[in-house]
Coordinates of C-alpha atoms in Angstrom, one line a residue:
Chain A
X932 CA 5.7 -44.9 22.6
X933 CA 5.6 -47.2 19.7
X934 CA 3.4 -50.4 19.5
X935 CA 6.3 -52.7 18.8
X936 CA 7.6 -51.4 22.7
X937 CA 4.8 -53.5 24.5
X938 CA 7.3 -56.7 23.7
X939 CA 9.3 -55.3 26.3
X940 CA 6.6 -56.5 28.8
X941 CA 7.8 -60.0 28.5
X942 CA 8.7 -61.3 32.1
X943 CA 12.1 -62.2 32.5
X944 CA 14.9 -62.6 30.0
X945 CA 13.8 -66.0 29.2
X946 CA 12.5 -67.1 26.4
X947 CA 13.0 -70.7 27.2
X948 CA 13.9 -72.0 30.6
X949 CA 17.2 -74.0 30.8
X950 CA 15.2 -76.9 31.9
X951 CA 13.3 -76.6 28.2
X952 CA 16.4 -77.2 26.7
X953 CA 17.8 -80.7 25.8
X954 CA 21.2 -81.7 26.8
X955 CA 23.0 -80.5 23.9
X956 CA 22.0 -77.0 24.3
X957 CA 21.0 -76.5 20.5
X958 CA 17.9 -74.3 21.1
X959 CA 15.5 -76.7 20.3
X960 CA 11.8 -76.4 21.0
X961 CA 9.8 -79.5 21.9
X962 CA 6.4 -80.0 19.7
X963 CA 4.4 -80.2 22.8
X964 CA 5.6 -76.4 24.0
X965 CA 4.5 -75.1 20.2
X966 CA 1.5 -77.2 20.8
X967 CA 0.6 -75.3 24.0
X968 CA 1.1 -72.0 22.9
X969 CA -0.9 -72.5 20.0
X970 CA -3.4 -74.0 21.7
X971 CA -3.5 -71.1 24.7
X972 CA -3.6 -68.2 21.2
X973 CA -6.7 -70.3 20.2
X974 CA -8.1 -70.4 23.3
X975 CA -7.6 -66.5 23.3
X976 CA -10.6 -65.2 21.5
X977 CA -9.4 -62.0 20.1
X978 CA -6.3 -63.9 19.2
X979 CA -8.7 -65.7 16.8
X980 CA -10.5 -62.6 16.0
X981 CA -7.7 -60.9 14.6
X982 CA -6.4 -63.6 12.6
X983 CA -9.8 -64.1 10.9
X984 CA -9.7 -60.4 10.3
X985 CA -6.4 -60.4 8.9
X986 CA -7.3 -63.5 6.5
X987 CA -10.2 -61.5 5.4
X988 CA -8.6 -58.3 4.4
X989 CA -5.5 -60.4 2.7
X990 CA -8.6 -62.2 0.7
X991 CA -10.6 -58.4 0.3
X992 CA -7.1 -57.2 -1.0
X993 CA -5.5 -59.5 -3.4
X994 CA -8.1 -61.8 -4.0
X995 CA -11.1 -59.1 -4.5
X996 CA -10.0 -57.3 -7.5
X997 CA -10.0 -60.3 -9.5
X998 CA -13.6 -60.8 -9.3
X999 CA -14.7 -57.2 -8.7
X1000 CA -13.4 -55.6 -11.7
X1001 CA -13.1 -51.6 -11.4
X1002 CA -10.8 -48.9 -13.4
X1003 CA -8.5 -47.5 -10.5
X1004 CA -6.4 -45.7 -13.0
X1005 CA -8.3 -43.6 -15.2
X1006 CA -10.9 -41.1 -14.2
X1007 CA -14.5 -40.6 -15.1
X1008 CA -17.5 -38.0 -14.4
X1009 CA -19.4 -40.2 -12.4
X1010 CA -17.9 -38.3 -9.2
X1011 CA -19.0 -38.5 -5.6
X1012 CA -22.1 -40.8 -6.2
X1013 CA -23.3 -42.2 -3.3
X1014 CA -23.5 -45.9 -2.7
X1015 CA -26.1 -47.5 -5.2
X1016 CA -26.2 -49.6 -7.8
X1017 CA -22.8 -50.2 -9.3
X1018 CA -20.8 -48.8 -6.7
X1019 CA -21.6 -50.5 -3.6
X1020 CA -19.6 -47.7 -1.8
X1021 CA -20.1 -45.0 -4.1
X1022 CA -17.2 -43.0 -6.0
X1023 CA -14.6 -40.6 -5.2
X1024 CA -13.8 -37.1 -6.5
X1025 CA -12.3 -38.5 -9.2
X1026 CA -15.4 -40.8 -10.3
X1027 CA -13.5 -44.0 -9.4
X1028 CA -15.2 -46.6 -7.4
X1029 CA -14.1 -46.5 -3.9
X1030 CA -15.1 -50.4 -3.1
X1031 CA -12.4 -51.7 -5.6
X1032 CA -10.1 -48.3 -4.4
X1033 CA -10.3 -50.0 -0.9
X1034 CA -9.3 -53.6 -2.5
X1035 CA -6.3 -51.8 -4.4
X1036 CA -5.5 -49.3 -1.6
X1037 CA -5.1 -51.9 1.0
X1038 CA -2.6 -54.4 -1.3
X1039 CA 0.3 -51.4 -0.7
X1040 CA -0.5 -51.0 3.2
X1041 CA -0.6 -55.2 3.4
X1042 CA 2.8 -55.2 1.6
X1043 CA 4.3 -52.5 3.4
X1044 CA 3.4 -54.0 6.6
X1045 CA 4.5 -57.3 6.1
X1046 CA 7.9 -56.5 4.0
X1047 CA 8.7 -54.0 6.8
X1048 CA 8.3 -56.5 9.3
X1049 CA 10.4 -59.2 8.1
X1050 CA 13.4 -56.8 6.9
X1051 CA 13.3 -54.8 10.2
X1052 CA 13.2 -57.7 12.3
X1053 CA 16.1 -59.6 10.6
X1054 CA 18.1 -56.2 10.9
X1055 CA 17.3 -55.8 14.4
X1056 CA 17.6 -59.2 15.4
X1057 CA 21.4 -60.0 14.0
X1058 CA 22.5 -56.2 14.9
X1059 CA 21.1 -57.0 19.2
X1060 CA 22.2 -60.6 19.3
X1061 CA 25.5 -59.4 18.2
X1062 CA 25.4 -56.3 20.0
X1063 CA 24.5 -58.3 23.5
X1064 CA 26.8 -61.6 22.7
X1065 CA 29.9 -59.5 22.4
X1066 CA 29.3 -56.7 25.3
X1067 CA 31.6 -54.6 26.6
X1068 CA 32.6 -51.0 24.6
X1069 CA 31.1 -52.8 21.5
X1070 CA 27.9 -53.2 22.7
X1071 CA 27.9 -49.1 24.6
X1072 CA 28.9 -48.1 21.2
X1073 CA 26.3 -50.2 19.2
X1074 CA 23.7 -49.2 21.5
X1075 CA 24.5 -45.5 21.7
X1076 CA 23.6 -45.1 17.6
X1077 CA 20.2 -46.7 18.7
X1078 CA 19.5 -44.5 21.2
X1079 CA 20.7 -41.6 18.6
X1080 CA 18.2 -43.1 16.1
X1081 CA 15.4 -43.6 18.6
X1082 CA 15.7 -39.8 19.4
X1083 CA 14.2 -38.6 16.3
X1084 CA 10.7 -39.6 15.5
X1085 CA 10.2 -41.9 12.6
X1086 CA 7.6 -39.7 11.0
X1087 CA 9.7 -36.7 11.1
X1088 CA 12.7 -38.6 9.0
X1089 CA 10.1 -40.0 6.4
X1090 CA 8.6 -36.9 6.1
X1091 CA 11.7 -35.4 5.3
X1092 CA 12.7 -38.1 3.2
X1093 CA 9.5 -38.0 1.2
X1094 CA 9.9 -34.3 0.6
X1095 CA 13.2 -34.9 -1.7
X1096 CA 12.1 -38.5 -3.1
X1097 CA 9.4 -39.1 -4.7
X1098 CA 8.1 -42.1 -3.0
X1099 CA 7.6 -45.5 -4.3
X1100 CA 6.4 -48.7 -2.6
X1101 CA 9.7 -50.4 -2.5
X1102 CA 11.5 -47.0 -1.4
X1103 CA 8.9 -46.7 1.4
X1104 CA 9.5 -50.3 2.5
X1105 CA 13.3 -49.6 2.5
X1106 CA 13.1 -46.2 4.3
X1107 CA 10.4 -47.3 7.0
X1108 CA 12.5 -50.8 7.8
X1109 CA 15.6 -48.8 8.4
X1110 CA 14.1 -46.9 11.0
X1111 CA 11.8 -49.4 12.5
X1112 CA 14.8 -52.4 13.2
X1113 CA 15.8 -50.4 16.7
X1114 CA 13.1 -51.9 18.6
X1115 CA 13.8 -55.4 18.0
X1116 CA 17.4 -54.5 18.3
X1117 CA 16.9 -53.4 21.7
X1118 CA 14.7 -56.2 22.7
X1119 CA 17.0 -59.0 21.3
X1120 CA 20.4 -57.1 22.6
X1121 CA 18.6 -57.2 26.5
X1122 CA 18.3 -61.0 26.0
X1123 CA 21.4 -61.6 24.1
X1124 CA 22.6 -60.4 27.3
X1125 CA 21.3 -62.5 29.7
X1126 CA 21.7 -65.6 27.4
X1127 CA 25.4 -65.8 26.6
X1128 CA 26.2 -66.4 30.0
X1129 CA 24.5 -69.5 30.1
X1130 CA 26.1 -72.4 30.5
X1131 CA 25.2 -74.0 27.3
X1132 CA 27.0 -71.3 25.7
X1133 CA 30.0 -71.9 27.5
X1134 CA 29.5 -75.3 26.4
X1135 CA 29.5 -74.4 22.9
X1136 CA 32.7 -72.7 23.4
X1137 CA 34.5 -75.7 25.2
X1138 CA 33.6 -77.7 22.3
X1139 CA 35.0 -75.4 19.8
X1140 CA 31.7 -73.4 18.1
X1141 CA 33.1 -70.1 16.9
X1142 CA 30.8 -67.0 17.9
X1143 CA 29.0 -67.3 14.5
X1144 CA 27.5 -70.4 15.5
X1145 CA 26.1 -69.3 19.4
X1146 CA 24.6 -66.3 17.9
X1147 CA 22.8 -67.8 14.9
X1148 CA 22.2 -71.4 16.5
X1149 CA 21.7 -70.6 20.1
X1150 CA 21.1 -67.0 21.2
X1151 CA 18.4 -66.0 18.2
X1152 CA 16.5 -69.2 18.2
X1153 CA 15.9 -68.6 22.1
X1154 CA 14.5 -65.4 21.9
X1155 CA 12.4 -66.1 19.3
X1156 CA 9.2 -65.7 21.0
X1157 CA 10.0 -62.1 21.1
X1158 CA 11.0 -61.6 18.0
X1159 CA 7.8 -63.2 17.0
X1160 CA 5.6 -61.0 19.0
X1161 CA 7.5 -57.8 17.9
X1162 CA 7.3 -58.7 14.0
X1163 CA 3.3 -58.6 14.5
X1164 CA 3.4 -55.1 16.3
X1165 CA 5.8 -54.4 13.7
X1166 CA 3.4 -54.9 10.7
X1167 CA 0.7 -52.8 12.8
X1168 CA 3.3 -49.9 13.2
X1169 CA 4.6 -49.7 9.1
X1170 CA 0.7 -50.0 8.1
X1171 CA 0.0 -46.8 10.9
X1172 CA 3.2 -44.5 9.6
X1173 CA 2.6 -45.2 6.3
X1174 CA -1.0 -44.5 6.5
X1175 CA 0.1 -41.1 8.7
X1176 CA 2.1 -40.2 5.9
X1177 CA -0.4 -40.6 2.8
X1178 CA -2.9 -39.0 4.9
X1179 CA -0.5 -36.1 5.0
X1180 CA 0.0 -36.2 1.4
X1181 CA 3.5 -37.2 1.3
X1182 CA 2.5 -41.0 0.5
X1183 CA 2.7 -42.7 -2.8
X1184 CA 1.5 -39.8 -5.1
X1185 CA -1.9 -40.9 -7.4
X1186 CA -3.2 -42.5 -9.3
X1187 CA -2.0 -45.4 -6.8
X1188 CA -4.1 -46.0 -3.9
X1189 CA -4.0 -46.1 -0.1
X1190 CA -6.0 -46.0 2.3
X1191 CA -4.0 -42.7 4.3
X1192 CA -4.6 -40.9 0.6
X1193 CA -8.4 -42.0 0.4
X1194 CA -9.0 -40.7 3.7
X1195 CA -6.9 -37.4 3.3
X1196 CA -9.0 -36.8 -0.2
X1197 CA -12.0 -37.4 1.5
X1198 CA -11.8 -35.0 4.6
X1199 CA -12.0 -32.2 2.0
X1200 CA -16.0 -33.1 1.7
X1201 CA -16.4 -34.0 5.5
X1202 CA -19.0 -30.8 5.2
X1203 CA -20.6 -32.2 2.4
X1204 CA -21.6 -35.1 4.0
X1205 CA -20.0 -37.8 1.4
X1206 CA -19.6 -40.3 4.4
X1207 CA -18.4 -43.0 2.1
X1208 CA -15.2 -41.0 1.1
X1209 CA -14.4 -41.2 5.0
X1210 CA -15.4 -43.8 7.0
X1211 CA -14.5 -47.1 4.8
X1212 CA -10.9 -46.2 4.4
X1213 CA -10.5 -44.9 8.2
X1214 CA -12.7 -48.1 9.2
X1215 CA -10.2 -50.4 6.9
X1216 CA -6.6 -48.9 8.6
X1217 CA -8.4 -49.1 12.0
X1218 CA -9.7 -53.0 11.7
X1219 CA -6.5 -54.0 10.4
X1220 CA -4.1 -52.2 12.8
X1221 CA -6.4 -53.8 16.0
X1222 CA -6.1 -56.8 14.3
X1223 CA -2.4 -57.1 14.2
X1224 CA -2.6 -55.5 17.9
X1225 CA -4.9 -58.5 18.8
X1226 CA -2.5 -61.3 17.3
X1227 CA 0.3 -59.6 19.1
X1228 CA -1.1 -59.1 22.1
X1229 CA -2.4 -62.9 22.3
X1230 CA 0.8 -64.4 20.9
X1231 CA 2.6 -62.7 23.8
X1232 CA 0.1 -64.0 26.4
X1233 CA 0.3 -67.5 25.0
X1234 CA 4.3 -67.4 25.3
X1235 CA 4.0 -66.0 29.1
X1236 CA 1.4 -69.0 29.4
X1237 CA 4.5 -71.1 28.0
X1238 CA 6.6 -70.2 30.8
X1239 CA 4.2 -69.9 33.4
X1240 CA 3.7 -73.7 32.9
X1241 CA 7.2 -75.1 32.3
Chain B
X882 CA 24.0 -40.0 43.2
X883 CA 26.4 -37.8 41.8
X884 CA 28.0 -40.4 39.7
X885 CA 24.5 -41.6 38.7
X886 CA 24.0 -38.4 37.4
X887 CA 27.2 -37.8 35.9
X888 CA 27.2 -41.0 34.0
X889 CA 23.5 -40.0 32.8
X890 CA 24.3 -36.8 31.9
X891 CA 27.2 -37.7 30.1
X892 CA 25.5 -40.4 27.7
X893 CA 22.9 -37.7 27.1
X894 CA 25.4 -35.5 25.5
X895 CA 26.9 -38.4 23.6
X896 CA 23.3 -39.1 22.5
X897 CA 22.9 -35.2 21.3
X898 CA 26.1 -35.3 19.6
X899 CA 24.7 -38.1 17.7
X900 CA 21.5 -36.4 16.9
X901 CA 23.8 -33.7 15.6
X902 CA 25.5 -35.9 13.2
X903 CA 22.6 -37.0 11.8
X904 CA 21.0 -33.6 11.4
X905 CA 24.2 -32.7 9.3
X906 CA 24.2 -36.2 7.3
X907 CA 20.6 -35.7 6.2
X908 CA 21.3 -32.3 5.1
X909 CA 23.9 -33.6 2.6
X910 CA 21.8 -36.1 1.0
X911 CA 20.1 -33.8 -0.3
X912 CA 20.4 -34.3 -4.2
X913 CA 22.8 -31.1 -4.9
X914 CA 24.2 -31.1 -0.9
X915 CA 23.1 -27.9 1.1
X916 CA 23.4 -25.7 -1.2
X917 CA 20.3 -26.9 -2.8
X918 CA 18.6 -26.4 0.3
X919 CA 19.7 -23.1 0.6
X920 CA 19.2 -21.9 -3.4
X921 CA 16.0 -23.6 -3.8
X922 CA 14.9 -26.2 -5.9
X923 CA 15.5 -24.1 -9.0
X924 CA 19.4 -23.2 -8.2
X925 CA 21.2 -24.2 -11.7
X926 CA 24.6 -26.5 -11.1
X927 CA 26.6 -23.4 -11.7
X928 CA 25.1 -21.5 -9.0
X929 CA 25.6 -24.8 -6.5
X930 CA 29.1 -24.7 -7.7
X931 CA 29.8 -21.1 -7.0
X932 CA 27.8 -21.1 -3.4
X933 CA 29.6 -24.5 -2.2
X934 CA 33.5 -22.8 -2.9
X935 CA 32.3 -19.5 -1.4
X936 CA 30.8 -21.2 2.0
X937 CA 33.5 -23.9 2.2
X938 CA 31.3 -26.9 0.9
X939 CA 34.1 -28.1 -0.7
X940 CA 36.0 -28.7 1.9
X941 CA 36.3 -32.1 4.2
X942 CA 33.3 -33.5 5.6
X943 CA 34.5 -33.1 9.3
X944 CA 35.7 -29.4 8.8
X945 CA 32.1 -28.8 7.8
X946 CA 30.6 -30.6 11.0
X947 CA 32.6 -28.5 13.1
X948 CA 31.4 -25.2 11.7
X949 CA 27.9 -26.8 11.7
X950 CA 28.3 -27.3 15.4
X951 CA 30.0 -24.1 16.1
X952 CA 27.0 -22.1 14.2
X953 CA 24.6 -24.7 16.5
X954 CA 26.6 -23.6 19.6
X955 CA 25.9 -19.5 18.7
X956 CA 22.0 -20.6 18.0
X957 CA 22.7 -20.3 14.1
X958 CA 20.0 -22.8 12.0
X959 CA 20.4 -21.0 9.1
X960 CA 17.4 -19.6 7.5
X961 CA 14.2 -20.7 5.9
X962 CA 14.1 -20.0 2.2
X963 CA 10.4 -20.1 2.0
X964 CA 9.3 -17.6 5.3
X965 CA 13.0 -15.8 4.4
X966 CA 13.5 -15.6 7.8
X967 CA 15.9 -17.3 10.6
X968 CA 15.0 -20.5 11.6
X969 CA 15.8 -19.8 15.1
X970 CA 13.3 -16.7 15.2
X971 CA 10.8 -19.5 13.9
X972 CA 11.2 -21.9 16.5
X973 CA 11.0 -19.0 19.2
X974 CA 7.8 -18.1 17.8
X975 CA 6.2 -21.3 17.2
X976 CA 7.6 -23.7 19.9
X977 CA 6.0 -22.1 22.9
X978 CA 2.6 -22.8 20.8
X979 CA 3.6 -26.3 20.3
X980 CA 4.6 -27.0 23.9
X981 CA 1.1 -25.2 25.3
X982 CA -0.6 -28.1 23.3
X983 CA 1.4 -30.9 23.6
X984 CA 2.4 -30.4 27.4
X985 CA -1.5 -29.7 28.3
X986 CA -2.3 -33.0 26.7
X987 CA 0.6 -35.0 28.3
X988 CA -0.5 -33.3 31.6
X989 CA -4.1 -34.4 31.3
X990 CA -3.5 -37.8 30.5
X991 CA -1.2 -38.6 32.7
X992 CA -3.4 -37.1 35.6
X993 CA -6.4 -39.3 34.0
X994 CA -4.3 -42.2 33.4
X995 CA -3.3 -42.6 37.2
X996 CA -6.6 -42.7 38.9
X997 CA -8.2 -44.6 36.1
X998 CA -5.0 -47.4 36.4
X999 CA -5.7 -47.8 40.1
X1000 CA -9.5 -48.4 40.0
X1001 CA -9.2 -50.8 37.1
X1002 CA -6.3 -52.6 38.9
X1003 CA -9.0 -52.6 42.2
X1004 CA -11.7 -53.8 39.6
X1005 CA -9.7 -56.3 38.1
X1006 CA -11.8 -58.5 35.4
X1007 CA -14.8 -56.8 36.7
X1008 CA -17.1 -55.2 33.8
X1009 CA -16.0 -51.9 34.3
X1010 CA -12.3 -53.0 33.6
X1011 CA -13.2 -54.6 30.5
X1012 CA -14.8 -51.6 29.5
X1013 CA -12.1 -49.4 29.9
X1014 CA -9.2 -51.8 28.8
X1015 CA -11.5 -52.2 25.5
X1016 CA -12.0 -48.6 25.2
X1017 CA -7.8 -47.6 25.6
X1018 CA -7.1 -50.5 23.1
X1019 CA -9.1 -48.9 20.4
X1020 CA -8.1 -46.0 21.3
X1021 CA -4.2 -47.2 20.9
X1022 CA -4.5 -48.6 17.5
X1023 CA -6.4 -45.7 16.4
X1024 CA -4.5 -43.4 14.3
X1025 CA -4.3 -39.9 15.4
X1026 CA -5.7 -38.1 12.6
X1027 CA -8.8 -40.7 12.1
X1028 CA -9.2 -39.8 16.3
X1029 CA -9.2 -36.5 15.1
X1030 CA -11.2 -36.7 12.1
X1031 CA -13.8 -38.4 14.0
X1032 CA -14.1 -36.0 16.8
X1033 CA -14.6 -33.0 14.1
X1034 CA -17.1 -34.8 12.6
X1035 CA -18.7 -35.3 16.3
X1036 CA -18.1 -32.1 17.9
X1037 CA -17.9 -29.1 14.6
X1038 CA -19.6 -30.3 12.1
X1039 CA -22.6 -32.6 14.0
X1040 CA -23.0 -31.3 17.4
X1041 CA -21.3 -27.6 16.5
X1042 CA -19.8 -27.3 19.7
X1043 CA -16.5 -26.5 18.7
X1044 CA -14.9 -25.2 15.7
X1045 CA -12.8 -27.8 13.6
X1046 CA -9.9 -25.1 13.2
X1047 CA -7.5 -24.6 16.0
X1048 CA -7.6 -20.8 16.7
X1049 CA -5.2 -19.0 14.6
X1050 CA -2.2 -16.4 15.7
X1051 CA 1.5 -15.8 15.8
X1052 CA 1.4 -15.7 19.7
X1053 CA 0.7 -17.8 22.7
X1054 CA -1.7 -15.1 23.6
X1055 CA -3.7 -15.0 20.4
X1056 CA -3.9 -18.6 20.6
X1057 CA -5.1 -18.9 24.1
X1058 CA -7.6 -15.9 23.0
X1059 CA -10.2 -18.2 21.5
X1060 CA -9.7 -21.4 23.9
X1061 CA -12.7 -23.2 22.6
X1062 CA -10.9 -24.1 19.5
X1063 CA -8.1 -25.7 21.7
X1064 CA -10.7 -28.4 22.8
X1065 CA -10.5 -30.6 19.9
X1066 CA -7.2 -30.8 19.5
X1067 CA -6.0 -31.1 22.9
X1068 CA -8.9 -33.7 23.6
X1069 CA -7.2 -35.8 20.4
X1070 CA -3.8 -35.6 21.8
X1071 CA -5.0 -36.4 25.3
X1072 CA -6.8 -39.4 24.4
X1073 CA -4.5 -40.8 22.4
X1074 CA -1.6 -40.3 25.4
X1075 CA -3.9 -42.0 27.9
X1076 CA -4.6 -44.9 25.6
X1077 CA -0.9 -45.7 25.7
X1078 CA -0.6 -44.6 29.5
X1079 CA -3.7 -46.4 31.0
X1080 CA -2.6 -50.0 30.0
X1081 CA 0.6 -49.6 31.3
X1082 CA -0.7 -48.4 34.6
X1083 CA -3.2 -50.8 35.1
X1084 CA -0.3 -53.5 35.0
X1085 CA 1.7 -51.5 37.2
X1086 CA -1.1 -50.6 39.9
X1087 CA -1.9 -54.6 39.8
X1088 CA 1.8 -55.1 40.6
X1089 CA 1.9 -52.9 43.6
X1090 CA -1.6 -54.3 44.9
X1091 CA 0.7 -57.5 45.6
X1092 CA 3.4 -55.2 47.3
X1093 CA 4.1 -55.9 51.2
X1094 CA 3.6 -52.3 51.9
X1095 CA -0.2 -52.4 51.0
X1096 CA -0.5 -55.3 53.2
X1097 CA 0.8 -53.7 55.9
X1098 CA -1.4 -50.9 55.6
X1099 CA -4.2 -52.9 55.2
X1100 CA -3.3 -54.8 58.7
X1101 CA -2.9 -51.3 60.6
X1102 CA -6.3 -50.6 59.4
X1103 CA -5.6 -47.9 56.9
X1104 CA -9.1 -47.5 54.9
X1105 CA -8.9 -48.9 51.3
X1106 CA -8.9 -45.3 50.2
X1107 CA -6.0 -43.9 52.0
X1108 CA -4.4 -47.0 50.6
X1109 CA -5.5 -46.5 47.1
X1110 CA -5.0 -42.9 46.8
X1111 CA -2.5 -42.2 49.3
X1112 CA -0.1 -44.9 48.8
X1113 CA -0.4 -46.4 45.9
X1114 CA -1.0 -42.8 44.0
X1115 CA 2.3 -42.1 44.8
X1116 CA 4.0 -45.5 43.6
X1117 CA 2.5 -45.2 40.7
X1118 CA 4.1 -41.5 39.5
X1119 CA 7.5 -43.1 39.9
X1120 CA 7.2 -45.5 36.7
X1121 CA 5.1 -43.0 35.1
X1122 CA 8.3 -40.5 34.9
X1123 CA 9.8 -43.1 33.1
X1124 CA 7.2 -43.8 30.9
X1125 CA 6.3 -40.4 29.6
X1126 CA 10.3 -40.0 28.9
X1127 CA 9.6 -42.8 26.7
X1128 CA 6.6 -42.3 25.0
X1129 CA 8.0 -38.6 24.2
X1130 CA 8.7 -39.6 20.5
X1131 CA 5.3 -41.1 20.0
X1132 CA 3.7 -37.7 21.6
X1133 CA 5.7 -35.0 19.4
X1134 CA 4.5 -37.8 16.7
X1135 CA 0.9 -37.8 17.7
X1136 CA 1.4 -34.0 18.1
X1137 CA 2.6 -33.1 14.6
X1138 CA -0.4 -35.3 13.0
X1139 CA -3.0 -33.5 15.2
X1140 CA -1.3 -30.0 14.2
X1141 CA -1.7 -30.6 10.6
X1142 CA -5.2 -32.3 11.2
X1143 CA -6.5 -29.1 13.1
X1144 CA -4.1 -26.3 11.2
X1145 CA -2.7 -25.7 14.5
X1146 CA 0.1 -22.8 14.4
X1147 CA 2.7 -24.8 15.8
X1148 CA 6.1 -26.2 14.8
X1149 CA 4.5 -29.5 13.7
X1150 CA 2.4 -27.8 11.5
X1151 CA 5.3 -25.8 10.5
X1152 CA 7.1 -29.1 9.8
X1153 CA 4.4 -30.3 7.4
X1154 CA 4.3 -26.8 5.6
X1155 CA 8.0 -27.1 5.0
X1156 CA 8.0 -30.4 3.7
X1157 CA 5.2 -29.8 1.2
X1158 CA 7.0 -26.6 0.6
X1159 CA 10.5 -28.5 0.1
X1160 CA 11.8 -25.8 2.8
X1161 CA 15.1 -27.8 3.9
X1162 CA 16.8 -25.6 6.6
X1163 CA 13.3 -25.3 8.6
X1164 CA 12.7 -29.3 8.7
X1165 CA 16.5 -29.9 9.8
X1166 CA 16.3 -27.3 12.6
X1167 CA 12.8 -28.8 13.5
X1168 CA 14.2 -32.4 13.7
X1169 CA 17.2 -31.4 15.6
X1170 CA 14.9 -29.4 18.4
X1171 CA 12.7 -32.5 18.6
X1172 CA 15.6 -34.7 18.8
X1173 CA 17.3 -33.0 21.5
X1174 CA 14.1 -32.7 23.3
X1175 CA 13.4 -36.2 23.3
X1176 CA 16.7 -37.1 24.6
X1177 CA 16.8 -34.0 27.5
X1178 CA 13.2 -35.5 28.3
X1179 CA 14.4 -38.9 29.1
X1180 CA 17.2 -37.6 31.2
X1181 CA 14.9 -35.4 33.2
X1182 CA 12.6 -38.7 33.1
X1183 CA 15.6 -40.5 34.7
X1184 CA 16.7 -38.0 37.1
X1185 CA 13.3 -37.4 38.4
X1186 CA 13.2 -41.2 38.8
X1187 CA 15.9 -41.2 40.9
X1188 CA 15.0 -38.1 42.8
X1189 CA 11.5 -40.3 43.7
X1190 CA 12.8 -43.7 44.1
X1191 CA 16.1 -44.3 46.6
X1192 CA 16.5 -47.4 45.5
X1193 CA 17.9 -45.7 42.1
X1194 CA 20.1 -43.6 44.0
X1195 CA 21.5 -46.2 46.4
X1196 CA 21.5 -48.8 44.2

């Protein structure tokens, strides 16, 4: 089970009650509803911790290197130095500074995580909404295709592709997205099935609105809660899958840095006591993934609160 | 029941056909096509062309696909050019070892997760509940390779209780001969699965606690213990069947990584090595088997659900 599946726990398939909608049926969430979600979100201590860690991690990875200059391309003879003056987290087996490498390595993880979440969500939401809205045979065929792709675990496909093509960040983003849209597609399709028979959808039809308008202006905006929660978990999933791939030595090849790869190299020194080659990279992965999970969980709870209080 | 069964089996067959199409397509996206896969990375264009003609790979795709399926039905999965051995034979040797590892961990995690979930539901929002929730959350977010590494550092390097490497051997008997080496890989996988299941078990048990039959049992004067570990335990088994089915892709993924971390001699480790060696027939064979196993596992889970819960049968 992937993290993204957790969003399936949203109660009912009603992101917004009919009562929450203005008469015209345009999916429009009133300011106060979102304020309530935000308040409940920020009341959640774990959510605040999650957000704080994500922001700190982004600052660390993207702004850090501007203040802490290190050479992450060339190798040097200062190999496996323990933490000390000049190298707060020591150096690795190629003589590169570990702290600086953590910063640079985090960039690719976060870039891939965010990019995959956006691309996979867009594809999945459109696919799911269209499938659920049309229904019938088209829906059956479209969903069987999703079943087929879900049957083969993502990492197996990625490893296979990584053995053929030399991975780059862009390629990884495309490939991970292509196998990650299935979760959101299923979730949104489930909601679209129940939304398409709503009265306001019928009303749009009567008023001459086409399918395209219904899907884009009514069905998709009404599933936004599920979509946002799922996208958060997608970031965590993508970072995890990317780290696993790099750990197996099939990620972006050196000298490009990434956390999974750093950990993979550090493992060779597990009996030498070079802890600075193992713990920092491992902790960076865990903290980032936990932070996104905290945010996703809190968002889901916050949206449930909105449902309960309506 | 028969209608449900037939419909569900029919669906699974369609999905399995889809999985074979994907495996077939994956073979054909190889630069140079399957010839490259079979002749190895150093094949010349002329060799590839001759090979394509000889094996009919210049014929229409649909004809080729039919041949491929025909081969599959006769148990022909081509040969690994690295190990110089039919893929079917490799799988026959390696799969039992993977099933031993993944299966044991799966059973253990379910056996632990159910009572823990019930205890959490009863002690909801008390200290114990928070501790278990916290632990399972951390385990849930932990990449399996990182958990495996931590266990190696703690139990193999520092305490020296268990070896860091899984027992090596071609047969399941040889692997079982050194049970100490199995502890850490099985523990890693069990903890990862447990984390996924216990979160779900807790909310499912909380839901069950509010049901009418629990109130009736209480009103009858049944003891808490009987209600929890007789009535609720049985009812908790129903959703766990579906949950285990749905979690299969994740279980196989964690299995692959665990095998790689501990050098466990199973299909996952083979898959990893095949990727490093660009041994495409073996990679595709394993992908196909994993895909089919997932579909069949889900089918079995749904059937178990129907057997356990009469509402599904007659609904």
